[in-house]
DNA sequence: AACTCGGGGGA
DNA sequence: TCCCCAGAGTT
């Protein structure tokens, strides 16, 4: 039997041996058995987000909301404020809603079946599999971006891993190779995906299972996986109003659905035309005290680009406040969830009040 | 199946 | 610049 064939059979063992030596120190991996709530919070935070970005948020989160109960009864604004800067804010809202359901329906204990977990908001097939395998020791697959990439290379899968056909094929393959304990194996694959089998230039020279890897043997490690490109972000022009009264700024709470839901912003008009956004801002909020913008910034989201400009505006005589329109001092607005680039504008605008 | 939803880090 | 990342929900 040739070495490569033998390695193909043994790659799971080789991977597990490698990862046990690696012993990564992560805040959500501190003890055995794992705290299911910690696993849950970390998996939600890690969706589409790098480990290094998550670490400080995870520690702050656990400090503020140590248990499912604490999260369930927290103010939504504090939940969003704690998540501010991490992105994909529906994750935070869904996490709290799910915590409320776990509290009321399951007595504060995260359920241990795939169907019950996937019925909770924010928990899909990947996260359910991660919780079941890592926190509860069940033999369940958890197919994330790392696993799609690694299996595409290991088994020379040329299907597009972003499409359901490719994902189905790889999920089937993972199911066939999944050992016990699956949690250790799933974590080992994620470690390999972050440390070695990285997207652009995989470090095959350091890889413990390169001899079992079809892509490496065939010299295709840089061309796999096949993945569709994302389309270019759409560009918008955003005019922001700085309206002051009694050393406070007027601020607006965004709708509870859609982009940056329920987060606060300076009153703004967004449009595909720069001129129209500024024109409409003055129509709606009043006469400009200076026709020139006093602050500009371009912010790139994953699917939109906002070209922002801020204007000092003399307030109209009548501004009808409601729960979504309030005055905040620069001290006060550091404690509310600020919408994306508005956090940057808020930090800058503090000096106007001095 | 295609689209929305954030932000930051690396080459 | 461009690309990617421990995905889920909606249409």
Tab-separated table of C-alpha atoms in Angstrom, chain A residues 21-315:
chain	number	residue	atom	x	y	z
A	21	UNK	CA	-0.642	19.581	20.225
A	22	UNK	CA	-1.827	22.984	18.995
A	23	UNK	CA	-4.011	23.617	22.059
A	24	UNK	CA	-5.350	27.051	21.076
A	25	UNK	CA	-6.342	29.248	23.969
A	26	UNK	CA	-9.755	30.746	23.322
A	27	UNK	CA	-12.057	32.285	25.946
A	28	UNK	CA	-14.926	29.951	25.017
A	29	UNK	CA	-12.729	26.839	25.258
A	30	UNK	CA	-11.544	27.335	28.817
A	31	UNK	CA	-12.933	24.282	30.522
A	32	UNK	CA	-14.484	20.842	30.083
A	33	UNK	CA	-17.261	20.189	29.808
A	34	UNK	CA	-17.971	23.276	27.785
A	35	UNK	CA	-20.555	25.766	29.034
A	36	UNK	CA	-23.316	25.469	26.382
A	37	UNK	CA	-24.192	29.166	26.716
A	38	UNK	CA	-20.559	30.129	26.050
A	39	UNK	CA	-20.441	27.836	23.018
A	40	UNK	CA	-23.686	29.323	21.754
A	41	UNK	CA	-22.610	32.969	22.186
A	42	UNK	CA	-19.219	32.306	20.604
A	43	UNK	CA	-20.705	30.510	17.594
A	44	UNK	CA	-23.126	33.358	16.920
A	45	UNK	CA	-20.345	35.947	17.231
A	46	UNK	CA	-18.052	33.908	14.981
A	47	UNK	CA	-20.535	33.819	12.088
A	48	UNK	CA	-18.735	35.537	9.206
A	49	UNK	CA	-16.354	37.061	11.741
A	50	UNK	CA	-12.693	36.393	12.521
A	51	UNK	CA	-11.643	34.870	15.813
A	52	UNK	CA	-9.434	37.806	16.783
A	53	UNK	CA	-12.322	40.244	16.305
A	54	UNK	CA	-14.610	38.139	18.478
A	55	UNK	CA	-12.335	37.652	21.508
A	56	UNK	CA	-12.794	41.066	23.181
A	57	UNK	CA	-16.525	41.144	22.397
A	58	UNK	CA	-16.997	37.692	23.871
A	59	UNK	CA	-15.302	38.651	27.131
A	60	UNK	CA	-17.314	41.849	27.473
A	61	UNK	CA	-20.521	40.005	26.631
A	62	UNK	CA	-20.019	37.273	29.226
A	63	UNK	CA	-19.139	39.913	31.816
A	64	UNK	CA	-22.379	41.819	31.136
A	65	UNK	CA	-24.640	38.850	30.445
A	66	UNK	CA	-23.142	35.874	32.343
A	67	UNK	CA	-26.144	33.563	31.850
A	68	UNK	CA	-29.109	32.971	29.567
A	69	UNK	CA	-31.291	34.517	32.275
A	70	UNK	CA	-29.256	37.742	32.388
A	71	UNK	CA	-29.426	38.088	28.608
A	72	UNK	CA	-33.144	37.381	28.468
A	73	UNK	CA	-33.962	40.198	30.890
A	74	UNK	CA	-31.456	42.787	29.591
A	75	UNK	CA	-32.445	46.005	27.813
A	76	UNK	CA	-32.302	45.584	24.052
A	77	UNK	CA	-30.410	48.877	23.724
A	78	UNK	CA	-27.700	47.568	26.051
A	79	UNK	CA	-27.532	44.321	24.077
A	80	UNK	CA	-27.046	46.234	20.828
A	81	UNK	CA	-24.561	48.629	22.425
A	82	UNK	CA	-22.468	45.674	23.584
A	83	UNK	CA	-22.523	44.304	20.030
A	84	UNK	CA	-21.716	47.713	18.476
A	85	UNK	CA	-18.829	47.417	16.017
A	86	UNK	CA	-19.125	43.661	15.486
A	87	UNK	CA	-21.623	43.906	12.610
A	88	UNK	CA	-24.634	41.849	11.515
A	89	UNK	CA	-26.696	43.241	14.370
A	90	UNK	CA	-29.616	40.862	13.837
A	91	UNK	CA	-27.339	38.279	15.431
A	92	UNK	CA	-27.532	40.181	18.731
A	93	UNK	CA	-31.277	40.728	18.538
A	94	UNK	CA	-31.916	37.089	17.621
A	95	UNK	CA	-29.574	35.911	20.368
A	96	UNK	CA	-31.594	37.793	22.964
A	97	UNK	CA	-34.918	36.633	21.539
A	98	UNK	CA	-33.672	33.063	21.564
A	99	UNK	CA	-32.482	33.525	25.167
A	100	UNK	CA	-35.984	34.657	26.121
A	101	UNK	CA	-37.431	31.546	24.478
A	102	UNK	CA	-34.883	29.278	26.161
A	103	UNK	CA	-35.745	30.918	29.478
A	104	UNK	CA	-39.504	30.500	29.091
A	105	UNK	CA	-39.715	27.223	27.183
A	106	UNK	CA	-36.696	25.246	28.369
A	107	UNK	CA	-36.141	26.561	31.886
A	108	UNK	CA	-32.977	28.436	30.901
A	109	UNK	CA	-31.234	25.349	29.477
A	110	UNK	CA	-30.332	25.255	25.794
A	111	UNK	CA	-32.137	22.273	24.182
A	112	UNK	CA	-30.128	19.249	23.015
A	113	UNK	CA	-31.820	18.305	19.755
A	114	UNK	CA	-31.128	19.673	16.287
A	115	UNK	CA	-34.773	20.439	15.521
A	116	UNK	CA	-35.308	22.374	18.751
A	117	UNK	CA	-32.057	24.324	18.332
A	118	UNK	CA	-32.792	25.209	14.702
A	119	UNK	CA	-36.219	26.512	15.705
A	120	UNK	CA	-34.529	29.224	17.792
A	121	UNK	CA	-33.874	32.546	16.018
A	122	UNK	CA	-30.295	32.885	14.788
A	123	UNK	CA	-29.453	29.181	15.026
A	124	UNK	CA	-29.168	27.491	11.625
A	125	UNK	CA	-27.765	24.153	10.560
A	126	UNK	CA	-24.127	25.053	11.210
A	127	UNK	CA	-24.612	26.580	14.663
A	128	UNK	CA	-26.927	23.758	15.758
A	129	UNK	CA	-24.288	21.214	14.731
A	130	UNK	CA	-21.539	23.140	16.507
A	131	UNK	CA	-23.518	23.349	19.766
A	132	UNK	CA	-24.577	19.688	19.635
A	133	UNK	CA	-21.076	18.386	18.916
A	134	UNK	CA	-18.951	20.774	20.988
A	135	UNK	CA	-21.172	21.419	24.012
A	136	UNK	CA	-23.155	18.176	24.148
A	137	UNK	CA	-20.751	15.626	22.636
A	138	UNK	CA	-23.146	14.436	19.959
A	139	UNK	CA	-22.018	13.080	16.584
A	140	UNK	CA	-23.250	15.977	14.439
A	141	UNK	CA	-21.716	17.731	11.440
A	142	UNK	CA	-21.068	21.490	11.567
A	143	UNK	CA	-20.281	22.598	8.026
A	144	UNK	CA	-18.863	26.123	7.966
A	145	UNK	CA	-16.638	28.016	5.541
A	146	UNK	CA	-13.508	26.289	6.838
A	147	UNK	CA	-14.909	22.816	6.319
A	148	UNK	CA	-16.208	23.658	2.836
A	149	UNK	CA	-12.750	24.907	1.864
A	150	UNK	CA	-10.827	22.032	3.448
A	151	UNK	CA	-13.022	19.266	2.010
A	152	UNK	CA	-13.041	20.911	-1.404
A	153	UNK	CA	-9.261	20.587	-1.381
A	154	UNK	CA	-9.014	17.220	0.363
A	155	UNK	CA	-11.397	15.509	-2.068
A	156	UNK	CA	-10.885	17.658	-5.180
A	157	UNK	CA	-14.466	18.926	-5.190
A	158	UNK	CA	-14.956	21.259	-8.142
A	159	UNK	CA	-18.526	22.227	-7.352
A	160	UNK	CA	-19.065	25.856	-6.291
A	161	UNK	CA	-18.985	25.711	-2.489
A	162	UNK	CA	-21.288	28.744	-2.255
A	163	UNK	CA	-24.104	26.894	-4.001
A	164	UNK	CA	-26.405	24.378	-2.379
A	165	UNK	CA	-25.313	21.523	-4.638
A	166	UNK	CA	-21.699	21.873	-3.551
A	167	UNK	CA	-22.664	22.271	0.091
A	168	UNK	CA	-24.842	19.141	-0.055
A	169	UNK	CA	-22.043	17.111	-1.590
A	170	UNK	CA	-19.519	18.182	1.031
A	171	UNK	CA	-21.972	17.752	3.919
A	172	UNK	CA	-22.487	14.162	2.766
A	173	UNK	CA	-18.721	13.623	2.695
A	174	UNK	CA	-18.299	15.103	6.182
A	175	UNK	CA	-21.059	12.854	7.496
A	176	UNK	CA	-19.179	9.823	6.131
A	177	UNK	CA	-15.830	10.797	7.629
A	178	UNK	CA	-17.078	12.223	10.943
A	179	UNK	CA	-15.442	10.430	13.903
A	180	UNK	CA	-16.327	10.309	17.592
A	181	UNK	CA	-15.910	12.617	19.396
A	182	UNK	CA	-17.230	14.888	16.659
A	183	UNK	CA	-16.796	18.090	18.656
A	184	UNK	CA	-13.020	17.652	18.884
A	185	UNK	CA	-12.917	16.883	15.170
A	186	UNK	CA	-15.042	19.899	14.190
A	187	UNK	CA	-12.852	22.215	16.254
A	188	UNK	CA	-9.715	20.653	14.770
A	189	UNK	CA	-10.956	21.385	11.246
A	190	UNK	CA	-11.650	25.001	12.181
A	191	UNK	CA	-8.157	25.293	13.659
A	192	UNK	CA	-6.657	23.827	10.484
A	193	UNK	CA	-8.742	26.201	8.376
A	194	UNK	CA	-7.535	29.224	10.270
A	195	UNK	CA	-3.885	28.263	10.771
A	196	UNK	CA	-2.928	26.159	7.743
A	197	UNK	CA	-5.584	25.578	5.099
A	198	UNK	CA	-6.235	29.286	4.637
A	199	UNK	CA	-8.092	30.692	1.601
A	200	UNK	CA	-5.394	32.254	-0.594
A	201	UNK	CA	-1.989	30.728	0.022
A	202	UNK	CA	-2.439	27.556	2.066
A	203	UNK	CA	0.592	26.531	4.103
A	204	UNK	CA	0.780	23.002	2.715
A	205	UNK	CA	4.373	22.643	3.910
A	206	UNK	CA	3.116	22.778	7.510
A	207	UNK	CA	-0.056	20.787	6.938
A	208	UNK	CA	-0.386	17.520	8.909
A	209	UNK	CA	-2.628	15.974	6.234
A	210	UNK	CA	-1.121	17.294	2.999
A	211	UNK	CA	-0.267	13.747	1.912
A	212	UNK	CA	-3.977	12.914	2.017
A	213	UNK	CA	-4.976	16.066	0.147
A	214	UNK	CA	-6.037	15.642	-3.493
A	215	UNK	CA	-5.501	19.343	-4.193
A	216	UNK	CA	-1.940	19.216	-2.851
A	217	UNK	CA	-1.066	16.068	-4.763
A	218	UNK	CA	-2.581	17.512	-7.959
A	219	UNK	CA	-1.067	20.971	-7.427
A	220	UNK	CA	-4.513	22.563	-7.207
A	221	UNK	CA	-4.277	23.926	-3.666
A	222	UNK	CA	-4.399	27.514	-4.929
A	223	UNK	CA	-7.286	27.015	-7.378
A	224	UNK	CA	-9.625	25.175	-5.000
A	225	UNK	CA	-12.210	25.808	-3.739
A	226	UNK	CA	-14.313	27.195	-6.566
A	227	UNK	CA	-16.353	30.101	-5.266
A	228	UNK	CA	-18.640	32.663	-6.913
A	229	UNK	CA	-17.609	36.281	-6.577
A	230	UNK	CA	-19.688	38.752	-4.659
A	231	UNK	CA	-21.159	41.593	-6.645
A	232	UNK	CA	-19.810	45.092	-6.188
A	233	UNK	CA	-21.361	47.193	-3.419
A	234	UNK	CA	-23.851	49.883	-4.455
A	235	UNK	CA	-22.888	53.484	-3.776
A	236	UNK	CA	-25.051	55.990	-1.912
A	237	UNK	CA	-24.734	59.594	-0.770
A	238	UNK	CA	-25.668	60.301	2.828
A	239	UNK	CA	-26.311	63.813	4.147
A	240	UNK	CA	-26.309	64.037	7.952
A	241	UNK	CA	-27.829	66.817	10.064
A	242	UNK	CA	-26.050	68.125	13.156
A	243	UNK	CA	-28.854	69.866	14.993
A	244	UNK	CA	-27.963	71.285	18.406
A	245	UNK	CA	-29.956	72.561	21.347
A	246	UNK	CA	-28.840	73.095	24.943
A	247	UNK	CA	-25.522	71.387	24.239
A	248	UNK	CA	-27.253	68.281	22.860
A	249	UNK	CA	-27.615	66.713	19.432
A	250	UNK	CA	-30.865	65.552	17.893
A	251	UNK	CA	-30.654	61.850	17.081
A	252	UNK	CA	-32.889	59.323	15.369
A	253	UNK	CA	-33.482	55.644	16.087
A	254	UNK	CA	-33.580	53.504	12.942
A	255	UNK	CA	-36.424	51.135	12.090
A	256	UNK	CA	-36.517	47.811	13.890
A	257	UNK	CA	-35.963	45.890	10.668
A	258	UNK	CA	-33.356	45.969	7.935
A	259	UNK	CA	-29.870	47.400	7.959
A	260	UNK	CA	-28.512	48.611	11.328
A	261	UNK	CA	-31.935	47.957	12.825
A	262	UNK	CA	-32.876	49.811	16.030
A	263	UNK	CA	-29.559	51.646	16.191
A	264	UNK	CA	-29.222	55.420	16.596
A	265	UNK	CA	-27.959	57.861	13.980
A	266	UNK	CA	-27.780	61.546	13.275
A	267	UNK	CA	-30.835	62.527	11.195
A	268	UNK	CA	-29.888	61.691	7.627
A	269	UNK	CA	-31.077	61.452	4.048
A	270	UNK	CA	-29.679	58.711	1.838
A	271	UNK	CA	-29.930	58.848	-1.939
A	272	UNK	CA	-28.132	57.758	-5.075
A	273	UNK	CA	-27.638	61.454	-5.905
A	274	UNK	CA	-25.345	63.609	-3.765
A	275	UNK	CA	-27.217	66.827	-4.568
A	276	UNK	CA	-30.624	65.384	-3.822
A	277	UNK	CA	-29.572	63.980	-0.447
A	278	UNK	CA	-28.327	67.404	0.693
A	279	UNK	CA	-31.328	69.222	-0.801
A	280	UNK	CA	-33.804	66.925	0.911
A	281	UNK	CA	-31.934	67.185	4.203
A	282	UNK	CA	-32.403	70.951	4.259
A	283	UNK	CA	-36.063	70.656	3.198
A	284	UNK	CA	-36.775	68.265	6.024
A	285	UNK	CA	-34.655	69.612	8.857
A	286	UNK	CA	-34.352	73.326	8.208
A	287	UNK	CA	-32.099	76.064	7.023
A	288	UNK	CA	-28.399	75.391	6.847
A	289	UNK	CA	-26.202	77.558	9.037
A	290	UNK	CA	-23.322	76.845	6.673
A	291	UNK	CA	-23.719	75.546	3.123
A	292	UNK	CA	-20.468	73.626	3.358
A	293	UNK	CA	-20.251	70.233	4.951
A	294	UNK	CA	-18.128	70.247	8.094
A	295	UNK	CA	-17.292	66.532	7.999
A	296	UNK	CA	-16.979	63.910	5.265
A	297	UNK	CA	-16.224	60.233	5.321
A	298	UNK	CA	-16.710	57.244	3.012
A	299	UNK	CA	-17.755	54.052	4.740
A	300	UNK	CA	-17.700	50.676	2.982
A	301	UNK	CA	-20.171	48.008	4.069
A	302	UNK	CA	-20.094	44.547	2.510
A	303	UNK	CA	-22.862	45.480	0.053
A	304	UNK	CA	-23.119	49.296	0.199
A	305	UNK	CA	-20.813	52.304	0.186
A	306	UNK	CA	-21.942	55.447	2.005
A	307	UNK	CA	-20.356	58.735	0.960
A	308	UNK	CA	-21.236	60.781	4.010
A	309	UNK	CA	-21.275	64.514	4.590
A	310	UNK	CA	-22.441	66.307	7.746
A	311	UNK	CA	-23.974	69.786	7.931
A	312	UNK	CA	-24.619	72.153	10.813
A	313	UNK	CA	-28.298	72.989	10.661
A	314	UNK	CA	-30.388	75.593	12.472
A	315	UNK	CA	-33.283	73.730	13.938
